[in-house]
Tab-separated table of C-alpha atoms and ligand atoms in Angstrom:
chain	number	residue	atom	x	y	z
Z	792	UNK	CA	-9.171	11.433	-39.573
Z	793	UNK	CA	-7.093	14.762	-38.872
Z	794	UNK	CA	-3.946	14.584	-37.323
Z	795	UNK	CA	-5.149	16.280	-34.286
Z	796	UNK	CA	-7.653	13.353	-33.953
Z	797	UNK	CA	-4.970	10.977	-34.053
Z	798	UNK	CA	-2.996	12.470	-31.847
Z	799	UNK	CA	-5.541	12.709	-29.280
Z	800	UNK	CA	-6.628	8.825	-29.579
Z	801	UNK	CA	-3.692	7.840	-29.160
Z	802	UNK	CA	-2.726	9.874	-26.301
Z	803	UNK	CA	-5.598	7.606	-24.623
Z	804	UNK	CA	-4.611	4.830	-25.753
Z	805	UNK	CA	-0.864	5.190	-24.245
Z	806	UNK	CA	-3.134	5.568	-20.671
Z	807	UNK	CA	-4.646	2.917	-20.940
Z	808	UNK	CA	-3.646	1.528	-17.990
Z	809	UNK	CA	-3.204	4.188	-15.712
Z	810	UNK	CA	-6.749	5.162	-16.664
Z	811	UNK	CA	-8.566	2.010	-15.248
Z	812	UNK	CA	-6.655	2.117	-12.215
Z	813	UNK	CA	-7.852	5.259	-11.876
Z	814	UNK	CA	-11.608	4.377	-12.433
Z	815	UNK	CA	-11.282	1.305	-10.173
Z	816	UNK	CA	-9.553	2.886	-6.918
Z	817	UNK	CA	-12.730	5.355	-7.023
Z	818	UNK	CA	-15.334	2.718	-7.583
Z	819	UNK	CA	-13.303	0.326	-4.383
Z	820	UNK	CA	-13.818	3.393	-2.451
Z	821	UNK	CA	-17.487	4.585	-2.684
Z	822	UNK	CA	-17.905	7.825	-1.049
Z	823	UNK	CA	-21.306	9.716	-0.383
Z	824	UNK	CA	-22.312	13.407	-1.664
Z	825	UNK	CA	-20.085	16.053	-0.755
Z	826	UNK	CA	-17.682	13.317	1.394
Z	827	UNK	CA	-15.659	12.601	-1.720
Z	828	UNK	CA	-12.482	12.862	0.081
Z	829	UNK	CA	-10.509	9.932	-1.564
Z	830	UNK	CA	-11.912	10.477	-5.111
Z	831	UNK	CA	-11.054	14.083	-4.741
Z	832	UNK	CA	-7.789	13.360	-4.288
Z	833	UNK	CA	-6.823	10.063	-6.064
Z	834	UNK	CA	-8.008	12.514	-9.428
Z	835	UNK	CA	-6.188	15.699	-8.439
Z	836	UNK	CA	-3.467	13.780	-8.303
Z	837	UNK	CA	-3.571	12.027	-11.402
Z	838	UNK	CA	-4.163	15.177	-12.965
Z	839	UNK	CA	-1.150	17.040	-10.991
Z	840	UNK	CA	1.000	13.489	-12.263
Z	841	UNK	CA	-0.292	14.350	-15.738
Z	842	UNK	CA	1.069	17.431	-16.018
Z	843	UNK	CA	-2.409	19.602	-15.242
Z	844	UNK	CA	-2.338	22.608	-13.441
Z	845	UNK	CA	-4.882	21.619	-10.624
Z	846	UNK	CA	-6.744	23.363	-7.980
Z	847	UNK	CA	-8.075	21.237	-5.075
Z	848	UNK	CA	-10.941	22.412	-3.487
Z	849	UNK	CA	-12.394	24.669	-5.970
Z	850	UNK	CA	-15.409	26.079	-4.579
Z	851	UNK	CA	-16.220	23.122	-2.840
Z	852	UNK	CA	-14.263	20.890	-0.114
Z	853	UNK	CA	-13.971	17.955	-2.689
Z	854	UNK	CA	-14.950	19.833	-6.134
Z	855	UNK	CA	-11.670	20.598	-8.049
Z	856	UNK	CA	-10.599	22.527	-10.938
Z	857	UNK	CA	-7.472	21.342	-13.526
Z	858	UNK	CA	-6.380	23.248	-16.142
Z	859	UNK	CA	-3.875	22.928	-19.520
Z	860	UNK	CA	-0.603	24.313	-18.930
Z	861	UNK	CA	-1.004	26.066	-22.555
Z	862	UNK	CA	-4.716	28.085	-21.419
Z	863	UNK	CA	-2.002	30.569	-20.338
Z	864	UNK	CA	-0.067	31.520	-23.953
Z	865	UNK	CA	-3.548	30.775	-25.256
Z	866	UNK	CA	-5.789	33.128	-23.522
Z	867	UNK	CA	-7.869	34.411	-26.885
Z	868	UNK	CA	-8.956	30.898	-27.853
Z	869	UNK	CA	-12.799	29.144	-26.761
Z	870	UNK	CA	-12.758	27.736	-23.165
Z	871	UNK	CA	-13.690	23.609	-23.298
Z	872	UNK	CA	-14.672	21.834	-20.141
Z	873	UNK	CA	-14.649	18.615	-19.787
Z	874	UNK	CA	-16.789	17.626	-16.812
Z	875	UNK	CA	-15.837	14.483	-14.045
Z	876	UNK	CA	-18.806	13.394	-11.337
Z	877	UNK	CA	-17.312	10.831	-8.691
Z	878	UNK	CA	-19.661	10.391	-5.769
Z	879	UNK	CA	-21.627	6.865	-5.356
Z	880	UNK	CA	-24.798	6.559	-3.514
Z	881	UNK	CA	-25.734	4.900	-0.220
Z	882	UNK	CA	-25.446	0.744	0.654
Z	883	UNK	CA	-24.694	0.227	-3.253
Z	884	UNK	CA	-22.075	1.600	-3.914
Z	885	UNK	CA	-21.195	3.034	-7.659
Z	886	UNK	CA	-24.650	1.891	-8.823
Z	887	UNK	CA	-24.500	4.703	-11.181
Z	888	UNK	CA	-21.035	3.875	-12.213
Z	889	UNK	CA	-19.619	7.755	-11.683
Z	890	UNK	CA	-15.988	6.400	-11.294
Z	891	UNK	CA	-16.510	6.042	-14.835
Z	892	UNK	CA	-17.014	9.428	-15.446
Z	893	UNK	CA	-14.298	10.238	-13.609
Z	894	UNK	CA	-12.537	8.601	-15.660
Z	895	UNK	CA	-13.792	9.784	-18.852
Z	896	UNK	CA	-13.199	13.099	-18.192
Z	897	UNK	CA	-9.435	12.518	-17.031
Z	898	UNK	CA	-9.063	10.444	-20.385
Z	899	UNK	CA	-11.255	12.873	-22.687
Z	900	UNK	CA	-8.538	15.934	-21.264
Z	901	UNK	CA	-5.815	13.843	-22.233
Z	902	UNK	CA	-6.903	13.604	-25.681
Z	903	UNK	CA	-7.858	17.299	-26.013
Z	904	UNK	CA	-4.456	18.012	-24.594
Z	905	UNK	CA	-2.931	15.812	-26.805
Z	906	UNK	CA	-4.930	18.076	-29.836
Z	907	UNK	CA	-4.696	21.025	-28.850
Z	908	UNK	CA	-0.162	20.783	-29.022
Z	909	UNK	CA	-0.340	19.019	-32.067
Z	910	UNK	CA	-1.643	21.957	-33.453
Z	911	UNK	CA	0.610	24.715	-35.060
Z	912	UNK	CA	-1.540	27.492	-34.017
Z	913	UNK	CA	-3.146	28.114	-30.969
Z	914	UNK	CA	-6.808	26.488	-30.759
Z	915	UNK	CA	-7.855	27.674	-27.284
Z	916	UNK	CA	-8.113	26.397	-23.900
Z	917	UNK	CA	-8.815	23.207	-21.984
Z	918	UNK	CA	-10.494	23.118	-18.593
Z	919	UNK	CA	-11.415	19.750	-16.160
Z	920	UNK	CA	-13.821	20.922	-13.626
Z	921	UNK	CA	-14.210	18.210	-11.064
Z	922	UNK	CA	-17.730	18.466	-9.673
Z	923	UNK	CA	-19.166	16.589	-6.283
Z	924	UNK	CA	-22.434	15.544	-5.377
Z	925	UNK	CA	-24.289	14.726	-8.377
Z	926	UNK	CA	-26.705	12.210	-6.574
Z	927	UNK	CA	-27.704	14.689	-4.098
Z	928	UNK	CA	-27.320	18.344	-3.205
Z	929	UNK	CA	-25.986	19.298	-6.450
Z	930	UNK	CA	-22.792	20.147	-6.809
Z	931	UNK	CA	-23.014	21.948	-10.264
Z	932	UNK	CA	-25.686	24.266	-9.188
Z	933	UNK	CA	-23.098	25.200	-6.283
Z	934	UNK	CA	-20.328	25.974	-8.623
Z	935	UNK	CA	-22.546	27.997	-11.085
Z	936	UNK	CA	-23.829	29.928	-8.717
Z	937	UNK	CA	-20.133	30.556	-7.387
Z	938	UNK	CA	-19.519	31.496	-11.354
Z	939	UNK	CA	-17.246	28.307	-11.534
Z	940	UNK	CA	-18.757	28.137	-15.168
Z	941	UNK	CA	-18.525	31.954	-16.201
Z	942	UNK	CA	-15.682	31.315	-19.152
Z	943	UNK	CA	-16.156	28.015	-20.093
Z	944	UNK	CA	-17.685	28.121	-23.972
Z	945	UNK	CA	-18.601	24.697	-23.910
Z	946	UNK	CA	-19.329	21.407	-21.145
Z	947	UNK	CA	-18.954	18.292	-22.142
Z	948	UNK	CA	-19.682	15.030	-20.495
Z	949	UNK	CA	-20.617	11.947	-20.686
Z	950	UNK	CA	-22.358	9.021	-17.982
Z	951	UNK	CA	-23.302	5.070	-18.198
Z	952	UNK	CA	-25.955	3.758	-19.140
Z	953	UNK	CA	-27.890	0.063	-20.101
Z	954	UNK	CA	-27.922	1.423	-23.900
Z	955	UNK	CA	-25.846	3.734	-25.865
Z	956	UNK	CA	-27.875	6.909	-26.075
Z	957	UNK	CA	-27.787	11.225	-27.705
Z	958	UNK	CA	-32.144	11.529	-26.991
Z	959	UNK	CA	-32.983	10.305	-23.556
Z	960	UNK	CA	-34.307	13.027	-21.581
Z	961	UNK	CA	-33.326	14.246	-18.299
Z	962	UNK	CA	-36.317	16.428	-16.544
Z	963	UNK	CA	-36.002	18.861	-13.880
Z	964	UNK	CA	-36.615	17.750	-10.175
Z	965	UNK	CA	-36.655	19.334	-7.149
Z	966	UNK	CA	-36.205	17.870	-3.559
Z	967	UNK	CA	-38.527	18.278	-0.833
Z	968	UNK	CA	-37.865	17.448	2.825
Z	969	UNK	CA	-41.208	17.904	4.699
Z	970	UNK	CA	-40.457	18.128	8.551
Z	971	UNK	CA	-43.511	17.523	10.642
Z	972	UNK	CA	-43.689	18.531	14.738
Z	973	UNK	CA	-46.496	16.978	16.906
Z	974	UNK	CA	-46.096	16.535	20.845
Z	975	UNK	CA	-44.775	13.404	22.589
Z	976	UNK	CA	-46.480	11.322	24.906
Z	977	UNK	CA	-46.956	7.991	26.547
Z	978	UNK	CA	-48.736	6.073	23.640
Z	979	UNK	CA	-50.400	3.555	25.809
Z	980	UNK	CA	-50.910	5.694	29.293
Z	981	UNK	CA	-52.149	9.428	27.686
Z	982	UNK	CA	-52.020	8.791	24.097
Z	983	UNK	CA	-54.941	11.810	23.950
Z	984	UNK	CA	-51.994	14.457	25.427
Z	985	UNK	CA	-49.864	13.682	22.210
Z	986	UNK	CA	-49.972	14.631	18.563
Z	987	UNK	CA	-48.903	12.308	16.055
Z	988	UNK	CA	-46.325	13.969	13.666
Z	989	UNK	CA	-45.986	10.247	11.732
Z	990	UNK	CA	-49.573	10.531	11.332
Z	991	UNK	CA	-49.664	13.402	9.306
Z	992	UNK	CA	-46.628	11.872	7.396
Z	993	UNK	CA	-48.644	8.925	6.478
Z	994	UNK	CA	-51.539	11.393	5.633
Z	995	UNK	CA	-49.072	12.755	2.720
Z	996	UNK	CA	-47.366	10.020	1.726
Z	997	UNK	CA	-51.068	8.669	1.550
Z	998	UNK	CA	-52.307	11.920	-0.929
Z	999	UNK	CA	-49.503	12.027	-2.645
Z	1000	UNK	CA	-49.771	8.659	-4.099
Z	1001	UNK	CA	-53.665	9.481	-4.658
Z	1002	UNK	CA	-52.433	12.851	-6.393
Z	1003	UNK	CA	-50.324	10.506	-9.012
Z	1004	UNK	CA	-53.691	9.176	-10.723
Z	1005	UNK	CA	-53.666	12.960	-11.819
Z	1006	UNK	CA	-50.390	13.820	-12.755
Z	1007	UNK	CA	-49.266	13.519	-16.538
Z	1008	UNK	CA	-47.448	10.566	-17.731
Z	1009	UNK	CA	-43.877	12.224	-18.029
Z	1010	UNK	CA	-44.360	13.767	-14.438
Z	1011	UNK	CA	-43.076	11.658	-11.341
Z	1012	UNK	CA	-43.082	11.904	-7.369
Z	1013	UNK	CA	-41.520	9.277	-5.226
Z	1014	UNK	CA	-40.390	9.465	-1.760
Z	1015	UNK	CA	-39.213	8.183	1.678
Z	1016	UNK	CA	-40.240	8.558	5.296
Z	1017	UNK	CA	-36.529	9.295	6.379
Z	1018	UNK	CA	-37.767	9.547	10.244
Z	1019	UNK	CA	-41.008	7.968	11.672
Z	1020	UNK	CA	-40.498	8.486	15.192
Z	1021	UNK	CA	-38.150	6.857	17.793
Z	1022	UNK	CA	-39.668	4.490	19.426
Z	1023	UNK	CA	-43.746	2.287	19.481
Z	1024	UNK	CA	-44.041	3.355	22.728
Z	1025	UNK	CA	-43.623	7.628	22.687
Z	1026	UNK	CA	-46.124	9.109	20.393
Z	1027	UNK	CA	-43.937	10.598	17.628
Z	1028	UNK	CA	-43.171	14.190	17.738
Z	1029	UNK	CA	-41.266	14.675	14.790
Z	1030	UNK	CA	-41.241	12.482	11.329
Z	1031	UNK	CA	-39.497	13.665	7.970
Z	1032	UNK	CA	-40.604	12.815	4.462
Z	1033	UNK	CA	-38.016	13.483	1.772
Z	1034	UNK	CA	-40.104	13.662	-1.997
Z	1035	UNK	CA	-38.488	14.054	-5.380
Z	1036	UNK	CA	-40.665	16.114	-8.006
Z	1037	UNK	CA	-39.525	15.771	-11.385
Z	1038	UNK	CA	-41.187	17.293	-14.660
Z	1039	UNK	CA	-40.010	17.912	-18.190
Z	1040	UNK	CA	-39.698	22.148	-17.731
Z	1041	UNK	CA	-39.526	24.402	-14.919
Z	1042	UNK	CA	-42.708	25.900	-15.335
Z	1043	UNK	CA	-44.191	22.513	-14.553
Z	1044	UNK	CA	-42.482	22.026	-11.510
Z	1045	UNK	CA	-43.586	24.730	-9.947
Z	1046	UNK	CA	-47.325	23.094	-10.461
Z	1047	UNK	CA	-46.397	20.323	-9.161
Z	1048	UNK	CA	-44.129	20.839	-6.505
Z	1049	UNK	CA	-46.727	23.428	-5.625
Z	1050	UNK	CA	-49.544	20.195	-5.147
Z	1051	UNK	CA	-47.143	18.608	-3.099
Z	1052	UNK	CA	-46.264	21.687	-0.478
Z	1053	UNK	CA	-50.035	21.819	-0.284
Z	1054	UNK	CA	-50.271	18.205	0.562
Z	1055	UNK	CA	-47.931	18.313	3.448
Z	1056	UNK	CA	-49.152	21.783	4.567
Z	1057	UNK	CA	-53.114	20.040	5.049
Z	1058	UNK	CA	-51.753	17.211	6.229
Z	1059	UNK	CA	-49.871	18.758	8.858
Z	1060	UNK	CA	-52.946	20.519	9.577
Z	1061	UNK	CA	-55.412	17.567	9.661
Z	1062	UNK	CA	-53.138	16.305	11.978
Z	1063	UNK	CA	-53.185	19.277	14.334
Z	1064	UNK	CA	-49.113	19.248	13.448
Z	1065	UNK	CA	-46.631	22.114	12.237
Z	1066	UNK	CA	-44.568	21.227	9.233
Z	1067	UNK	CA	-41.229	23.069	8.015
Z	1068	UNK	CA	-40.617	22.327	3.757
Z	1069	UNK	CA	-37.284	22.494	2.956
Z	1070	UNK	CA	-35.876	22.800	-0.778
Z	1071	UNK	CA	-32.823	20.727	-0.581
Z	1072	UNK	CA	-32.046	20.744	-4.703
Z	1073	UNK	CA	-33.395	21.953	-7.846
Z	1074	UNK	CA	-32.062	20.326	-11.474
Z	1075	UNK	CA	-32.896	22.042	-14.530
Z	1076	UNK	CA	-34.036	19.629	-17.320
Z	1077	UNK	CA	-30.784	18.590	-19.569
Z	1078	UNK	CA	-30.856	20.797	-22.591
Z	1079	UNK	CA	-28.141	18.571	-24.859
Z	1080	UNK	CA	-26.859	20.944	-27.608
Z	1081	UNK	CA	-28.226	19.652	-30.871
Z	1082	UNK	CA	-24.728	20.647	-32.422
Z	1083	UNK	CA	-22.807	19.356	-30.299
Z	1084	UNK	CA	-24.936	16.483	-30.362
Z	1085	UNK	CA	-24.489	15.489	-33.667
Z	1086	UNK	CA	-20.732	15.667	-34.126
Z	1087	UNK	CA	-20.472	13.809	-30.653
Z	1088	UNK	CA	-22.862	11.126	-32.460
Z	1089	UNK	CA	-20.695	10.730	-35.977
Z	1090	UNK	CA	-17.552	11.096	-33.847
Z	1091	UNK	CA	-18.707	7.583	-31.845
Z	1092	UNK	CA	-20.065	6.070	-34.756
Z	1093	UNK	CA	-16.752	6.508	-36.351
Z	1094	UNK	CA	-15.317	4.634	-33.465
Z	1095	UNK	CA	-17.604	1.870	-33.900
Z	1096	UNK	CA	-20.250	2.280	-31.561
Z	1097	UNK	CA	-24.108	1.448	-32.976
Z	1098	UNK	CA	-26.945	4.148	-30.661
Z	1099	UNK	CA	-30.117	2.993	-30.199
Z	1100	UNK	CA	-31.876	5.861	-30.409
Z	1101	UNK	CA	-35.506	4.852	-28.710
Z	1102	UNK	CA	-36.503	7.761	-26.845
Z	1103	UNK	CA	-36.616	7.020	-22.859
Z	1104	UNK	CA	-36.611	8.840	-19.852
Z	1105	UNK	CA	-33.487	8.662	-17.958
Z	1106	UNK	CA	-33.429	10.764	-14.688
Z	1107	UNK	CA	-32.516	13.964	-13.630
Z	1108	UNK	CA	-28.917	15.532	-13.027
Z	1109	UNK	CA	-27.120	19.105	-11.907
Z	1110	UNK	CA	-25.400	18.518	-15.465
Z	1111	UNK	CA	-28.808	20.137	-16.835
Z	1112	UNK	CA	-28.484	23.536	-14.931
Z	1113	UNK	CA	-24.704	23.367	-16.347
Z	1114	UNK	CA	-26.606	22.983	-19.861
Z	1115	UNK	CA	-28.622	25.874	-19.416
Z	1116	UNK	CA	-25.887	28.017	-18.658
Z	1117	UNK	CA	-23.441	27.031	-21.491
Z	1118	UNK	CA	-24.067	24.815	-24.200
Z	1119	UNK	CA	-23.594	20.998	-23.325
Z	1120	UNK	CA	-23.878	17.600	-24.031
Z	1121	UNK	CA	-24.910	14.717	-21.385
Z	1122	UNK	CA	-24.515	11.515	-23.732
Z	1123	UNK	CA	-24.882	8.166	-22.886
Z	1124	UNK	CA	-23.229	5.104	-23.334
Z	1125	UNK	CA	-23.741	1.220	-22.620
Z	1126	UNK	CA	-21.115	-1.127	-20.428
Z	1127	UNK	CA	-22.685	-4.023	-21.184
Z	1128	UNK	CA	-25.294	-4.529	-19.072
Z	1129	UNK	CA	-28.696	-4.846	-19.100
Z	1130	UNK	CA	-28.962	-3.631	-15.384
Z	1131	UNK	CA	-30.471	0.010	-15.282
Z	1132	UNK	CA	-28.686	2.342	-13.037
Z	1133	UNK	CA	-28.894	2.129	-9.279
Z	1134	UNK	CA	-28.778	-1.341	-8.414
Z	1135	UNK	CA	-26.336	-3.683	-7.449
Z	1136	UNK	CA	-25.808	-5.543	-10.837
Z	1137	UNK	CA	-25.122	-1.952	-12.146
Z	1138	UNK	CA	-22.633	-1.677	-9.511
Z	1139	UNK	CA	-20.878	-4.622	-10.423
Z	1140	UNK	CA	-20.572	-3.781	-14.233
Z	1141	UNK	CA	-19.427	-0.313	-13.327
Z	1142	UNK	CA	-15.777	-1.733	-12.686
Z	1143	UNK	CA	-15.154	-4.251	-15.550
Z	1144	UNK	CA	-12.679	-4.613	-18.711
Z	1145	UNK	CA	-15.661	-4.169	-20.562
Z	1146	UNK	CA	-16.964	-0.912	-18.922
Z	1147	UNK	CA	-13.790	0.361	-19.080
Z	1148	UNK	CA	-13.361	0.060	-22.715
Z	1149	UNK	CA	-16.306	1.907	-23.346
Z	1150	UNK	CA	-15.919	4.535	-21.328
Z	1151	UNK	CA	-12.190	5.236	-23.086
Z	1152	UNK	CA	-14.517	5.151	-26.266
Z	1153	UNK	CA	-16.767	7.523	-25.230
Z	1154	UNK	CA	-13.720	10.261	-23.850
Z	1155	UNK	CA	-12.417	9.923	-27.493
Z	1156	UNK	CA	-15.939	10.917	-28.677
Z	1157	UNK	CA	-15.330	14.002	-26.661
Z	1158	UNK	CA	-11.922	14.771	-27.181
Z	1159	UNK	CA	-12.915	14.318	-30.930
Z	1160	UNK	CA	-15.923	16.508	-30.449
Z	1161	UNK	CA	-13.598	19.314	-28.398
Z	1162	UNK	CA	-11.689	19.404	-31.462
Z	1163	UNK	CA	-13.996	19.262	-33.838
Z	1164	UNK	CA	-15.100	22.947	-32.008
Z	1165	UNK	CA	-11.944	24.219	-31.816
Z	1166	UNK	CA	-10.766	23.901	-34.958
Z	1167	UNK	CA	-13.727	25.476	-36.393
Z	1168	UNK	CA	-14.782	29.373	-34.961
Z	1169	UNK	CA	-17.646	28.952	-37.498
Z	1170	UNK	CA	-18.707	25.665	-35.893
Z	1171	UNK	CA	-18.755	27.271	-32.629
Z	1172	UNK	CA	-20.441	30.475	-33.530
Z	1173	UNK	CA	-23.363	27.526	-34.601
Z	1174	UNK	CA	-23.448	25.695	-31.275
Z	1175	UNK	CA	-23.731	29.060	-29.502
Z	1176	UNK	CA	-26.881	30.528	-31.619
Z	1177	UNK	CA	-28.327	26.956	-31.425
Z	1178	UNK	CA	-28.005	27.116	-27.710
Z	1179	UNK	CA	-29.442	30.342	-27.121
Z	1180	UNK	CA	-32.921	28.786	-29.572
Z	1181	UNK	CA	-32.455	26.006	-27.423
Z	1182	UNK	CA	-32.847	27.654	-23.847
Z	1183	UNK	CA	-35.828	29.636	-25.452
Z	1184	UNK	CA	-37.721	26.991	-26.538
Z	1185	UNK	CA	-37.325	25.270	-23.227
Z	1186	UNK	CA	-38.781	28.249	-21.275
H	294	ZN	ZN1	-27.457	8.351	-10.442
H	295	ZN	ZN1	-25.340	9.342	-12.410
C-alpha cells in the first residue's frame, strides 16, 4: 500500500468515534426531503470542526458545499467530490440508511485529505458536496442544473445495501402527480349534479395496472392515491394519484411515461373530469464509471470485503443524473442485513456497530479510489474517455 493510502486509512481510523456519532445523531433525527434542517447542520459543522472550508446552504436551504483548505494553493490539480445524501423517508425513518452516507462521505474526505498533504507535490483538489432530497424531488438534479457540478472531475459515492454490490442497476424514473377536478355534491340527495374526480382516479389506477401485463420485465409503475376525496358523504371533486415510471434509458421513459399521461388524460375524460399532470422528478439511469469501478472494487477487496456480484435491480437515484454529467460511481455495500431497503428492519440496521464499520470500509474504498486518480493524470485521462463511451452507449 502507498504511503498516501496509509495515511488516509488511518486518518479514519483516528475518527472513529466522532464519525458514528455523527451517523447516529442524523439517523435519531429523521428529517423529510428538502426539511433536512438538523442533518444540514450537525454535518456542516463537523466539517467546519474538521477543519473544511464549508458553505451552508449551497444552492439549496439544506444542500451544502465543504471544501479542502489546500483546493486554494492547488488550483491546477483534478477536482474530486465526494458526495453525502442525509434525508430519511416518511413513518420509517432512515429505512434507506442515508445517515450512513453521510457519514461516508465526511469519513471518505477525511481520508482524501489526509492523502492529498501527505503528498510532496500538489495532487489536486477535494470537494464534499452535501446534497438533500434524494428520496424525492431530487436534490442533485437541482444543483446540476444550478452548475453546482461544473468543476468537479469526478463524484464519488457510495449507499447501503442487503449485499455488497459494483453491477446493480439503477434505471431512470420519473414522477407523475395526476390531479383530477370533478364537481361536488350531496352524494346521497343529488349525486347526478356531481362528478366524481376519485372515479376517474380509480379508472387509472385501474388501467395502469392492466397496462403492466404489457410492459417489459425491467420496466415498473407503482403508485398511490395521495387524495381520494374528503369525506363519503360530498361527491369528490378533486383526487391526486402520484405514479413512479421507471425504465432502464431515457428513451424508454418517454414511452412509457407517455402510456401513462394517456391513461390519466382518458380517464379523466371517461369520467367527464379535468386532470392537471405534473412532473415532480426525473432520474437519469446510474451510469457507474467502469474505471472507476474497478479500482473502487480491488481497493475494497483489499480491505477485505467479498462482492457478490449477481446482477439485480436496485432503484433509482438523482446520483444517476450526477453520473451523466461527470464520471461516477454509486457502489454498494452490505450492513448486515438481510432486510432490503425501505422497511423498518432496514431502519434498525442502519444505526448499528456493525453498519458503521462497513460504512468506514467503504469511505476508505473511496478515499483509496480518489487517490488512486489523483496520483495518476494517465488514469484519469482513462476514466474521462471511458465516460464519454459510456454516456454514448446509454443514449
Ligand atoms: Zn431510498
Ligand atoms: Zn437511498
Amino acid at each position: 500500500m502507498t504511503d498516501l493510502k496509509a495515511a488516509a486509512l488511518a486518518a479514519i481510523d483516528r475518527e472513529t468515534a466522532s464519525l458514528r456519532s455523527l451517523s447516529e445523531a442524523i439517523w435519531d433525527r429523521p428529517e423529510l426531503a428538502m426539511e433536512e434542517h438538523e442533518a444540514h447542520a450537525t454535518l456542516t459543522k463537523y466539517l467546519t470542526e474538521q477543519g473544511f472550508d464549508v458553505q451552508s446552504g449551497y444552492c439549496l436551504e439544506t444542500a451544502f458545499k465543504a471544501t479542502w483548505r489546500g483546493n486554494e494553493e492547488r488550483v491546477c490539480g483534478p477536482n474530486v467530490a465526494v458526495i453525502c445524501e442525509y434525508d430519511a423517508l416518511p413513518e420509517i425513518g432512515h429505512a434507506c440508511g442515508h445517515n450512513l452516507i453521510a457519514e461516508a462521505g465526511c469519513a471518505a474526505a477525511i481520508g482524501i485529505r489526509a492523502g492529498l498533504e501527505t503528498s510532496e507535490k500538489p495532487l489536486g483538489r477535494l470537494t464534499i458536496m452535501g446534497t438533500p432530497a434524494e428520496e424525492a424531488i431530487g436534490g442533485k438534479v437541482k444543483m446540476i442544473e444550478q452548475g453546482c457540478f461544473q468543476d468537479i472531475d469526478i463524484a464519488l459515492m457510495v449507499h447501503p445495501f442487503p449485499s455488497d454490490s459494483t453491477v446493480a442497476t439503477f434505471i431512470s424514473v420519473c414522477c407523475l402527480n395526476a390531479t383530477f377536478t370533478g364537481k361536488a355534491s350531496h352524494a346521497a340527495a343529488f349525486p347526478w349534479e356531481g362528478i366524481n374526480a376519485l372515479d376517474a382516479a380509480v379508472s387509472a389506477y385501474n388501467a395502469i395496472s392492466m397496462l403492466r401485463q404489457q410492459m417489459k420485465p425491467d420496466w415498473r409503475v407503482h403508485g398511490i392515491i395521495s387524495n381520494g376525496g374528503a369525506k363519503p358523504n360530498i361527491i369528490p371533486e378533486k383526487s391526486t394519484l402520484e405514479y413512479f415510471v421507471r425504465t432502464p434509458t431515457a428513451a424508454e421513459l418517454d414511452v412509457l411515461a407517455g402510456k401513462v399521461k394517456n391513461i390519466f388524460e382518458s380517464a379523466a375524460q371517461a369520467n367527464g373530469c379535468q386532470v392537471d399532470v405534473e412532473e415532480i422528478c426525473r432520474y437519469s439511469n446510474v451510469i457507474n464509471n467502469s474505471d472507476l469501478m474497478q479500482l473502487f472494487r480491488s481497493n475494497s477487496e483489499s480491505l477485505g470485503v467479498q462482492f457478490d456480484e449477481k446482477e439485480r435491480m436496485a432503484g433509482s437515484t438523482d446520483m444517476g443524473n450526477v453520473s451523466h454529467t461527470v464520471p461516477s460511481i454509486h457502489p454498494l455495500y452490505s450492513i448486515g442485513t438481510d432486510a432490503f431497503n425501505h422497511t423498518r428492519h432496514f431502519t434498525a440496521a442502519a444505526n448499528t456497530d456493525y453498519a458503521h464499520s462497513k460504512t468506514l470500509i467503504a469511505a476508505k474504498s473511496i478515499a483509496m479510489t480518489a487517490i488512486d486518480v489523483l496520483t495518476n493524470p494517465e488514469m484519469l485521462k482513462k476514466v474521462k474517455a471511458t465516460f464519454r463511451c459510456q454516456l454514448q452507449e446509454a443514449a
